[in-house]
């Protein structure tokens, strides 16, 4: 074989007419398409997330009644200027040992307890909501697990602060618990935990199983309420602080479970897009990478979406602020351009806003309405939790299969309407549960001092509390996987924003009801004051659920 011709040699018969073209550089192999999650990956992820939810909710629910009793004891002691403490005995750290003294159930004490609890929740929520969207966007970029661990750590610090204030109540004013919300700035606390929990499941769950999987996840937060709220109430008679420390320890164990067992589920498509963007040879380390926010594809410089926003990597504090505002504007623009999403978000807002009356006041309300101790009154939320658990694990899967299965009796009776499609099925379920919520609130609000009547209202209400499952399934079908975490963060912002507004409203309505009762003739303090109007928060909540029912029907 003759050597290749030299460009400096004179042309010969063997000289090619055209100069040889340089050999093309080998192109990188195409990235493999995203793999469909296996059944084992689905169930392992679901088991891990539900276990994590179970542990953190156990730590929270076992302390609901004891923390309420401790707070009531502190406020009661302050209200009577230690006269009540001297009459019934002094307990741990100067708190009265008898938290169930009837004199602690007077209107001013109960109003103050509701107000402190309500604003404590608000100040825990506001910092979390303020940064929830940037944390949600970051979750879609760097992964679910890293942000989840930060959120759980911030929540643990908040729980530690509450216990510190209550333990040293002779040093700290009771309203110092409101400052615990500052720890929620770390990862946005419960807002991020809720959204990432659902995202972890949605990343590996096919659409036809998503509603049932969401139901199991929600059930994992209800089982602890059923089991441990009455256990915590029973511990009040022994030592309320024992339940407080057990709850904190269980949450620490939950954090360790998250560190060891939670695996990353960020979709492969999004990961490969980010990797190719960061490793592209056309982008030097000094250049700013770009990220397209919108409803279309994420690329390094283009998108198929009609609404897009290219955000450069910030280098200064001013650029960080501008980046946050631009992303918030992009998310808001995308949301407003989807009317169905807006309507469903309205349902989420109304549902969460109305739910605060039961979540904040039920133990207090039942204790005063039925003249029960706080420990005994904690049985009522436990009954509701059992009802909600049965609804999620038995009734909801049965109805989902019954309404959408071709073998359903409805299919033979009315083949034009049955079996229902996934959106139609979820819409019908949402209407049914909203009706249950409305009726349950009306039963609870009626001024009838009967356990059977109040329990019936709690059962109806708790059955309807599964409303969030079909709502979340409906809204999930409207977006693609790449924007799922951002959408769920918006949902969390709506629900936690409604909580921040709903809790003070519920506490204020409760106080108004007590004051209206006190204004009647012969209604002295501690003499059943406020009984006739005490259900005012539940009347307003029932109205919100009725509006939600109308929206879901339309």
Coordinates of C-alpha atoms in Angstrom, one line a residue:
X1 CA 0.0 0.0 0.0
X2 CA 1.4 3.4 -1.0
X3 CA 1.8 6.0 1.7
X4 CA -0.7 8.8 1.8
X5 CA 0.2 11.7 -0.5
X6 CA 1.9 14.7 1.1
X7 CA 0.3 18.1 0.5
X8 CA 3.8 19.5 -0.3
X9 CA 4.5 16.9 -3.1
X10 CA 3.6 17.8 -6.7
X11 CA 0.4 16.3 -8.0
X12 CA 0.6 12.9 -9.6
X13 CA -1.9 10.4 -11.0
X14 CA -2.6 9.1 -7.6
X15 CA -3.4 12.5 -6.2
X16 CA -7.1 12.6 -5.3
X17 CA -9.2 15.3 -7.0
X18 CA -10.7 16.5 -3.7
X19 CA -8.7 16.8 -0.5
X20 CA -9.5 14.2 2.1
X21 CA -12.1 15.5 4.5
X22 CA -11.3 15.2 8.2
X23 CA -12.8 12.2 9.9
X24 CA -15.8 13.2 11.9
X25 CA -15.5 12.9 15.6
X26 CA -17.5 10.1 17.0
X27 CA -20.9 11.2 18.2
X28 CA -21.9 10.2 21.7
X29 CA -24.3 7.3 21.8
X30 CA -27.9 8.3 22.2
X31 CA -29.2 8.3 25.7
X32 CA -31.4 5.3 26.4
X33 CA -35.1 6.1 26.7
X34 CA -36.5 6.4 30.2
X35 CA -37.3 3.1 31.7
X36 CA -40.8 2.3 32.9
X37 CA -40.7 1.8 36.7
X38 CA -41.1 -1.9 37.7
X39 CA -43.7 -3.2 40.1
X40 CA -41.0 -3.9 42.7
X41 CA -39.8 -0.3 42.5
X42 CA -43.3 1.0 42.9
X43 CA -44.1 -1.0 46.0
X44 CA -40.7 -0.5 47.6
X45 CA -41.1 3.3 47.1
X46 CA -44.6 3.2 48.3
X47 CA -43.6 1.2 51.4
X48 CA -40.8 3.5 52.2
X49 CA -42.8 6.7 51.8
X50 CA -45.8 5.4 53.8
X51 CA -43.5 4.2 56.6
X52 CA -41.9 7.7 56.7
X53 CA -45.3 9.4 56.8
X54 CA -46.4 7.0 59.5
X55 CA -43.5 7.7 61.8
X56 CA -43.6 11.5 61.5
X57 CA -47.4 11.5 61.9
X58 CA -47.1 9.2 64.9
X59 CA -44.7 11.6 66.6
X60 CA -47.1 14.5 65.9
X61 CA -50.5 12.8 66.8
X62 CA -49.3 11.3 70.1
X63 CA -48.6 14.8 71.3
X64 CA -51.8 16.6 70.2
X65 CA -53.8 16.1 73.4
X66 CA -50.8 16.3 75.8
X67 CA -49.5 19.5 74.2
X68 CA -53.0 21.0 74.4
X69 CA -53.2 20.0 78.0
X70 CA -49.8 21.5 78.8
X71 CA -50.7 24.7 77.0
X72 CA -54.0 24.9 78.7
X73 CA -52.3 24.4 82.1
X74 CA -49.9 27.3 81.4
X75 CA -52.6 29.7 80.2
X76 CA -54.9 28.6 83.1
X77 CA -52.2 29.2 85.6
X78 CA -51.5 32.6 84.2
X79 CA -55.2 33.5 84.1
X80 CA -55.8 32.8 87.7
X81 CA -52.5 34.2 88.8
X82 CA -51.4 31.0 90.4
X83 CA -54.6 30.8 92.5
X84 CA -55.8 27.7 90.6
X85 CA -52.4 26.0 90.9
X86 CA -52.5 26.5 94.7
X87 CA -55.9 24.9 94.9
X88 CA -55.3 21.8 92.9
X89 CA -51.6 21.1 93.5
X90 CA -48.3 21.9 91.8
X91 CA -46.8 19.5 89.3
X92 CA -43.8 19.3 86.9
X93 CA -42.1 22.6 86.3
X94 CA -44.9 24.5 88.1
X95 CA -47.7 23.3 85.9
X96 CA -50.9 22.0 87.5
X97 CA -51.1 18.3 87.7
X98 CA -54.9 18.3 87.2
X99 CA -55.2 19.6 83.6
X100 CA -58.9 18.7 83.6
X101 CA -60.0 21.2 86.3
X102 CA -63.4 22.7 85.2
X103 CA -62.1 26.2 85.8
X104 CA -59.7 25.8 82.9
X105 CA -62.7 25.5 80.6
X106 CA -63.9 29.0 81.0
X107 CA -64.3 31.1 77.8
X108 CA -61.2 33.4 78.2
X109 CA -58.8 30.4 78.8
X110 CA -60.3 28.4 75.9
X111 CA -60.1 31.4 73.6
X112 CA -56.5 32.0 74.5
X113 CA -55.6 28.3 74.0
X114 CA -57.2 28.3 70.5
X115 CA -55.6 31.6 69.6
X116 CA -52.1 30.5 70.6
X117 CA -52.4 27.2 68.8
X118 CA -53.8 28.8 65.7
X119 CA -51.1 31.5 65.3
X120 CA -48.4 28.9 66.2
X121 CA -49.5 27.0 63.1
X122 CA -49.6 30.2 61.1
X123 CA -46.1 31.2 62.0
X124 CA -44.9 27.7 61.2
X125 CA -46.6 27.8 57.8
X126 CA -45.7 31.3 56.5
X127 CA -41.9 30.9 56.3
X128 CA -42.4 27.5 54.6
X129 CA -44.9 28.8 52.1
X130 CA -42.7 31.8 51.3
X131 CA -39.9 29.6 50.0
X132 CA -42.0 26.5 49.0
X133 CA -41.9 27.2 45.2
X134 CA -38.1 27.7 44.9
X135 CA -37.6 24.6 47.0
X136 CA -40.0 22.7 44.7
X137 CA -38.2 23.9 41.6
X138 CA -34.9 22.9 43.3
X139 CA -36.4 19.4 43.9
X140 CA -37.0 19.0 40.2
X141 CA -33.3 20.0 39.5
X142 CA -31.1 18.4 42.2
X143 CA -33.4 15.5 43.3
X144 CA -36.1 14.6 45.8
X145 CA -34.1 13.2 48.6
X146 CA -31.7 16.0 49.3
X147 CA -34.5 18.6 49.7
X148 CA -36.6 16.1 51.7
X149 CA -33.9 15.6 54.3
X150 CA -33.5 19.4 54.7
X151 CA -37.2 19.8 55.2
X152 CA -37.4 17.0 57.8
X153 CA -34.4 18.5 59.7
X154 CA -36.1 21.9 59.9
X155 CA -39.2 20.3 61.2
X156 CA -37.3 18.5 64.0
X157 CA -35.7 21.8 65.1
X158 CA -39.2 23.4 65.3
X159 CA -40.5 20.5 67.4
X160 CA -37.5 20.9 69.8
X161 CA -38.2 24.6 70.2
X162 CA -41.8 24.0 71.2
X163 CA -40.8 21.6 73.9
X164 CA -38.1 24.1 75.1
X165 CA -40.7 26.9 75.5
X166 CA -43.2 24.7 77.3
X167 CA -40.7 23.1 79.6
X168 CA -39.3 26.5 80.7
X169 CA -42.7 28.2 80.8
X170 CA -41.5 30.2 83.8
X171 CA -38.8 31.8 81.6
X172 CA -40.4 32.0 78.2
X173 CA -43.8 33.6 77.5
X174 CA -46.1 31.0 76.0
X175 CA -46.3 32.9 72.7
X176 CA -42.6 32.4 72.2
X177 CA -43.6 29.1 70.5
X178 CA -44.5 31.3 67.5
X179 CA -40.8 31.8 66.8
X180 CA -40.4 28.1 66.0
X181 CA -41.6 28.8 62.5
X182 CA -38.3 30.3 61.6
X183 CA -36.8 26.8 61.5
X184 CA -39.3 26.0 58.7
X185 CA -37.1 28.2 56.4
X186 CA -34.8 25.1 56.2
X187 CA -36.4 23.1 53.4
X188 CA -39.9 24.6 53.9
X189 CA -40.7 21.9 56.5
X190 CA -44.1 20.3 56.2
X191 CA -44.9 22.0 52.8
X192 CA -42.0 20.3 51.1
X193 CA -42.4 17.0 53.0
X194 CA -46.0 16.7 51.8
X195 CA -45.3 17.6 48.2
X196 CA -42.2 15.3 47.9
X197 CA -44.0 12.4 49.5
X198 CA -46.6 12.5 46.7
X199 CA -44.0 13.2 44.0
X200 CA -41.9 10.1 45.1
X201 CA -45.0 8.0 44.6
X202 CA -46.2 9.7 41.4
X203 CA -42.7 9.2 39.8
X204 CA -43.0 5.4 39.9
X205 CA -46.8 4.9 39.8
X206 CA -48.8 4.5 36.5
X207 CA -51.8 6.7 36.0
X208 CA -54.4 3.9 36.5
X209 CA -53.0 3.1 40.0
X210 CA -52.2 6.6 41.1
X211 CA -55.5 7.3 42.9
X212 CA -55.2 4.1 45.0
X213 CA -51.6 4.8 45.7
X214 CA -52.4 8.3 46.9
X215 CA -55.1 6.8 49.1
X216 CA -52.6 4.5 50.8
X217 CA -50.2 7.4 51.3
X218 CA -52.9 9.5 52.9
X219 CA -54.0 6.5 55.0
X220 CA -50.5 6.3 56.4
X221 CA -51.0 9.7 58.0
X222 CA -54.5 8.7 59.4
X223 CA -53.5 5.4 61.1
X224 CA -51.4 7.3 63.7
X225 CA -54.3 9.6 64.4
X226 CA -56.5 6.6 65.0
X227 CA -54.0 4.8 67.2
X228 CA -52.0 7.5 69.0
X229 CA -54.3 10.4 69.6
X230 CA -56.2 8.5 72.3
X231 CA -52.9 7.0 73.6
X232 CA -51.6 10.5 74.0
X233 CA -54.8 11.5 75.7
X234 CA -54.6 8.6 78.1
X235 CA -51.0 9.6 79.0
X236 CA -52.2 13.0 80.2
X237 CA -53.4 11.4 83.5
X238 CA -49.9 9.8 83.9
X239 CA -47.5 12.3 82.6
X240 CA -48.2 14.6 79.6
X241 CA -44.4 15.2 79.1
X242 CA -43.8 11.5 78.5
X243 CA -45.9 11.6 75.4
X244 CA -44.1 14.8 74.3
X245 CA -40.6 13.1 74.5
X246 CA -41.9 9.8 72.9
X247 CA -43.2 11.8 69.9
X248 CA -40.0 13.6 69.4
X249 CA -38.0 10.4 69.6
X250 CA -40.2 8.7 67.0
X251 CA -39.7 11.6 64.6
X252 CA -35.9 11.3 65.0
X253 CA -36.2 7.6 64.1
X254 CA -38.2 8.7 61.0
X255 CA -35.4 11.0 59.9
X256 CA -33.0 8.1 60.1
X257 CA -35.3 6.0 58.0
X258 CA -35.4 8.8 55.4
X259 CA -31.6 9.0 55.3
X260 CA -31.1 5.2 54.8
X261 CA -34.1 4.0 52.8
X262 CA -35.4 6.9 50.6
X263 CA -34.1 6.5 47.0
X264 CA -34.0 9.1 44.3
X265 CA -36.9 8.9 41.8
X266 CA -36.2 12.0 39.7
X267 CA -37.3 11.0 36.1
X268 CA -34.5 9.9 33.9
X269 CA -35.5 12.3 31.2
X270 CA -35.1 15.3 33.5
X271 CA -31.8 14.0 34.8
X272 CA -30.3 13.4 31.4
X273 CA -31.5 16.8 30.3
X274 CA -29.7 18.4 33.2
X275 CA -26.6 16.3 32.6
X276 CA -26.4 17.1 28.9
X277 CA -26.9 20.8 29.7
X278 CA -24.1 20.9 32.3
X279 CA -21.7 18.7 30.3
X280 CA -22.2 20.4 26.9
X281 CA -18.9 21.4 25.3
X282 CA -20.5 24.7 24.1
X283 CA -21.0 25.9 27.6
X284 CA -17.8 26.8 29.5
X285 CA -17.6 26.9 33.3
X286 CA -17.8 30.6 33.2
X287 CA -21.0 30.8 31.2
X288 CA -24.4 30.7 32.8
X289 CA -26.5 27.6 32.2
X290 CA -30.1 28.1 31.3
X291 CA -33.3 26.5 32.5
X292 CA -36.6 26.8 30.6
X293 CA -39.7 27.0 32.8
X294 CA -42.9 26.2 31.0
X295 CA -45.2 23.5 29.9
X296 CA -43.0 22.2 27.1
X297 CA -39.6 20.4 26.9
X298 CA -36.6 21.6 28.9
X299 CA -33.6 22.1 26.8
X300 CA -30.4 24.2 26.9
X301 CA -31.8 26.9 24.7
X302 CA -35.1 26.1 23.2
X303 CA -38.6 24.9 24.1
X304 CA -41.7 23.8 22.4
X305 CA -43.9 25.6 24.9
X306 CA -45.8 28.7 24.0
X307 CA -45.0 30.2 27.4
X308 CA -41.3 30.0 28.3
X309 CA -38.9 31.7 30.6
X310 CA -35.2 31.3 30.3
X311 CA -33.5 31.8 33.6
X312 CA -29.8 32.2 33.9
X313 CA -27.7 30.9 36.8
X314 CA -27.5 33.8 39.3
X315 CA -24.2 35.1 40.5
X316 CA -25.2 37.9 42.9
X317 CA -27.9 38.4 45.5
X318 CA -29.8 40.6 43.2
X319 CA -29.8 38.0 40.5
X320 CA -31.0 35.4 43.0
X321 CA -34.0 37.6 43.8
X322 CA -34.7 38.2 40.2
X323 CA -34.5 34.5 39.4
X324 CA -37.0 33.7 42.2
X325 CA -39.4 36.4 40.9
X326 CA -39.1 35.2 37.3
X327 CA -39.8 31.6 38.2
X328 CA -42.7 32.6 40.5
X329 CA -44.1 34.6 37.6
X330 CA -43.7 31.8 35.2
X331 CA -45.4 29.3 37.5
X332 CA -48.3 31.8 38.0
X333 CA -48.6 32.4 34.3
X334 CA -48.7 28.7 33.5
X335 CA -51.3 28.1 36.2
X336 CA -53.6 30.9 35.1
X337 CA -53.5 29.6 31.5
X338 CA -55.0 26.3 32.6
X339 CA -58.6 27.0 33.8
X340 CA -59.2 23.4 35.0
X341 CA -56.1 23.7 37.2
X342 CA -57.3 26.9 38.7
X343 CA -60.7 25.4 39.5
X344 CA -59.1 22.4 41.1
X345 CA -56.7 24.6 43.1
X346 CA -59.8 26.5 44.3
X347 CA -61.2 23.2 45.6
X348 CA -58.0 22.4 47.4
X349 CA -58.1 25.9 49.0
X350 CA -61.7 25.5 50.2
X351 CA -61.1 22.0 51.4
X352 CA -58.1 22.9 53.4
X353 CA -59.6 26.1 54.7
X354 CA -62.8 24.4 56.0
X355 CA -60.8 21.5 57.4
X356 CA -59.1 23.7 60.0
X357 CA -62.1 23.9 62.2
X358 CA -62.1 20.2 62.9
X359 CA -58.3 19.8 63.0
X360 CA -57.8 22.8 65.4
X361 CA -60.8 22.7 67.6
X362 CA -62.4 19.2 67.8
X363 CA -60.9 18.1 71.1
X364 CA -61.5 21.4 72.7
X365 CA -65.0 21.6 71.2
X366 CA -66.0 18.1 72.3
X367 CA -64.5 18.6 75.8
X368 CA -66.6 21.7 76.4
X369 CA -69.7 20.5 74.5
X370 CA -70.0 17.1 76.3
X371 CA -68.2 18.3 79.5
X372 CA -65.5 15.6 79.0
X373 CA -61.9 15.6 79.9
X374 CA -59.3 16.3 77.2
X375 CA -58.2 12.7 77.3
X376 CA -61.7 11.4 76.9
X377 CA -62.5 13.9 74.2
X378 CA -59.5 12.7 72.2
X379 CA -61.5 9.5 71.4
X380 CA -63.7 11.5 69.0
X381 CA -60.8 12.4 66.5
X382 CA -59.7 8.7 66.9
X383 CA -63.2 7.6 65.7
X384 CA -62.9 10.0 62.8
X385 CA -59.5 8.7 61.9
X386 CA -60.8 5.1 61.9
X387 CA -63.7 6.2 59.6
X388 CA -61.3 8.0 57.3
X389 CA -58.9 5.0 57.2
X390 CA -61.7 2.6 56.2
X391 CA -62.8 5.0 53.6
X392 CA -59.3 5.3 52.0
X393 CA -58.4 1.6 52.3
X394 CA -61.7 -0.1 51.5
X395 CA -64.4 2.3 50.3
X396 CA -62.3 4.4 47.9
X397 CA -60.6 1.4 46.1
X398 CA -64.0 -0.4 45.9
X399 CA -65.7 2.7 44.4
X400 CA -62.8 3.3 42.0
X401 CA -63.0 -0.3 40.7
X402 CA -66.8 -0.4 40.7
X403 CA -67.2 2.8 38.7
X404 CA -64.5 2.1 36.1
X405 CA -64.6 -1.7 35.6
X406 CA -66.4 -3.0 32.5
X407 CA -67.7 -5.9 34.6
X408 CA -69.5 -3.5 37.0
X409 CA -73.3 -3.9 37.2
X410 CA -73.6 -0.2 36.2
X411 CA -72.0 -1.1 32.8
X412 CA -74.9 -3.5 32.0
X413 CA -77.6 -1.2 33.3
X414 CA -76.3 2.0 31.6
X415 CA -73.6 1.2 29.0
X416 CA -73.7 4.7 27.6
X417 CA -72.3 6.1 30.9
X418 CA -70.4 3.2 32.5
X419 CA -67.6 2.3 32.9
X420 CA -66.5 5.8 33.7
X421 CA -63.2 7.2 32.4
X422 CA -60.5 8.0 35.0
X423 CA -61.3 11.8 35.1
X424 CA -65.1 11.2 35.2
X425 CA -64.7 8.6 38.0
X426 CA -62.5 11.0 40.1
X427 CA -65.0 13.9 39.5
X428 CA -67.9 11.8 40.8
X429 CA -65.9 10.7 43.9
X430 CA -65.0 14.3 44.6
X431 CA -68.7 15.3 44.5
X432 CA -69.6 12.5 46.9
X433 CA -66.9 13.3 49.4
X434 CA -67.7 17.0 49.3
X435 CA -71.3 16.2 50.2
X436 CA -70.2 14.1 53.1
X437 CA -68.1 17.0 54.5
X438 CA -70.9 19.4 54.2
X439 CA -73.4 17.2 56.1
X440 CA -70.8 16.3 58.7
X441 CA -70.1 19.9 59.6
X442 CA -73.8 20.7 60.0
X443 CA -74.2 17.7 62.4
X444 CA -71.2 18.8 64.5
X445 CA -72.3 22.4 64.6
X446 CA -75.8 21.8 66.0
X447 CA -75.9 22.7 69.7
X448 CA -77.0 19.2 70.8
X449 CA -75.0 17.9 73.8
X450 CA -75.2 14.3 72.6
X451 CA -72.2 12.0 72.0
X452 CA -74.2 10.0 69.4
X453 CA -75.1 13.1 67.4
X454 CA -71.6 14.5 67.6
X455 CA -70.1 11.1 66.6
X456 CA -72.4 10.9 63.6
X457 CA -71.2 14.2 62.4
X458 CA -67.6 13.2 62.9
X459 CA -68.1 10.0 61.0
X460 CA -69.7 11.8 58.0
X461 CA -67.0 14.5 58.1
X462 CA -64.2 11.9 58.2
X463 CA -65.6 9.9 55.4
X464 CA -65.6 13.1 53.3
X465 CA -62.1 14.0 54.2
X466 CA -60.9 11.6 51.5
X467 CA -61.8 14.4 49.1
X468 CA -58.2 15.4 48.5
X469 CA -57.4 12.0 46.8
X470 CA -59.7 12.3 43.8
X471 CA -58.8 16.0 43.5
X472 CA -55.1 15.3 43.4
X473 CA -55.6 12.5 40.9
X474 CA -57.6 14.9 38.7
X475 CA -55.0 17.6 38.7
X476 CA -52.1 15.2 38.2
X477 CA -53.6 14.1 34.8
X478 CA -53.3 17.7 33.6
X479 CA -49.4 18.0 33.7
X480 CA -46.4 16.0 32.5
X481 CA -43.9 14.4 34.8
X482 CA -41.3 17.1 34.4
X483 CA -43.5 19.7 36.0
X484 CA -45.1 17.4 38.6
X485 CA -43.1 18.5 41.6
X486 CA -43.6 22.1 40.8
X487 CA -47.4 21.6 40.5
X488 CA -47.5 19.6 43.8
X489 CA -45.6 22.5 45.4
X490 CA -48.3 24.9 44.2
X491 CA -50.9 22.6 45.7
X492 CA -48.9 22.6 49.0
X493 CA -48.7 26.4 48.9
X494 CA -52.5 26.6 48.4
X495 CA -53.3 24.1 51.1
X496 CA -50.8 25.6 53.6
X497 CA -51.8 29.1 52.6
X498 CA -55.4 28.1 53.4
X499 CA -54.2 26.6 56.7
X500 CA -52.5 29.9 57.6
X501 CA -55.7 31.7 56.9
X502 CA -58.2 29.1 58.2
X503 CA -56.7 28.5 61.6
X504 CA -57.0 32.1 62.9
X505 CA -60.4 32.3 61.3
X506 CA -61.6 29.1 63.1
X507 CA -60.1 30.3 66.4
X508 CA -61.7 33.8 65.9
X509 CA -65.1 32.2 65.2
X510 CA -64.7 30.0 68.2
X511 CA -64.0 33.0 70.4
X512 CA -67.0 34.9 68.9
X513 CA -69.3 31.9 69.6
X514 CA -68.1 31.8 73.2
X515 CA -68.6 35.5 73.6
X516 CA -72.1 35.4 72.1
X517 CA -73.0 32.7 74.6
X518 CA -71.6 34.7 77.5
X519 CA -73.8 37.6 76.6
X520 CA -77.0 35.7 77.4
X521 CA -78.8 36.2 80.7
X522 CA -77.4 34.0 83.5
X523 CA -74.5 32.8 81.5
X524 CA -71.6 33.1 83.9
X525 CA -68.1 32.0 83.4
X526 CA -67.7 28.2 83.6
X527 CA -71.5 27.8 83.4
X528 CA -71.8 26.4 79.9
X529 CA -71.0 29.8 78.4
X530 CA -71.0 29.9 74.6
X531 CA -72.7 26.5 74.1
X532 CA -75.4 27.7 71.7
X533 CA -72.9 29.5 69.3
X534 CA -69.8 27.4 69.9
X535 CA -70.3 25.5 66.6
X536 CA -70.0 28.6 64.5
X537 CA -66.6 27.6 63.0
X538 CA -68.2 24.3 61.7
X539 CA -71.1 26.2 60.1
X540 CA -68.7 28.3 58.1
X541 CA -66.6 25.3 57.2
X542 CA -69.8 23.5 56.0
X543 CA -70.5 26.5 53.7
X544 CA -67.0 26.2 52.2
X545 CA -67.4 22.5 51.5
X546 CA -70.8 23.3 49.9
X547 CA -69.0 25.7 47.5
X548 CA -66.4 23.1 46.8
X549 CA -69.2 20.7 46.0
X550 CA -70.7 23.2 43.5
X551 CA -67.3 23.7 41.9
X552 CA -66.7 20.0 41.4
X553 CA -70.1 19.5 39.9
X554 CA -69.6 22.4 37.4

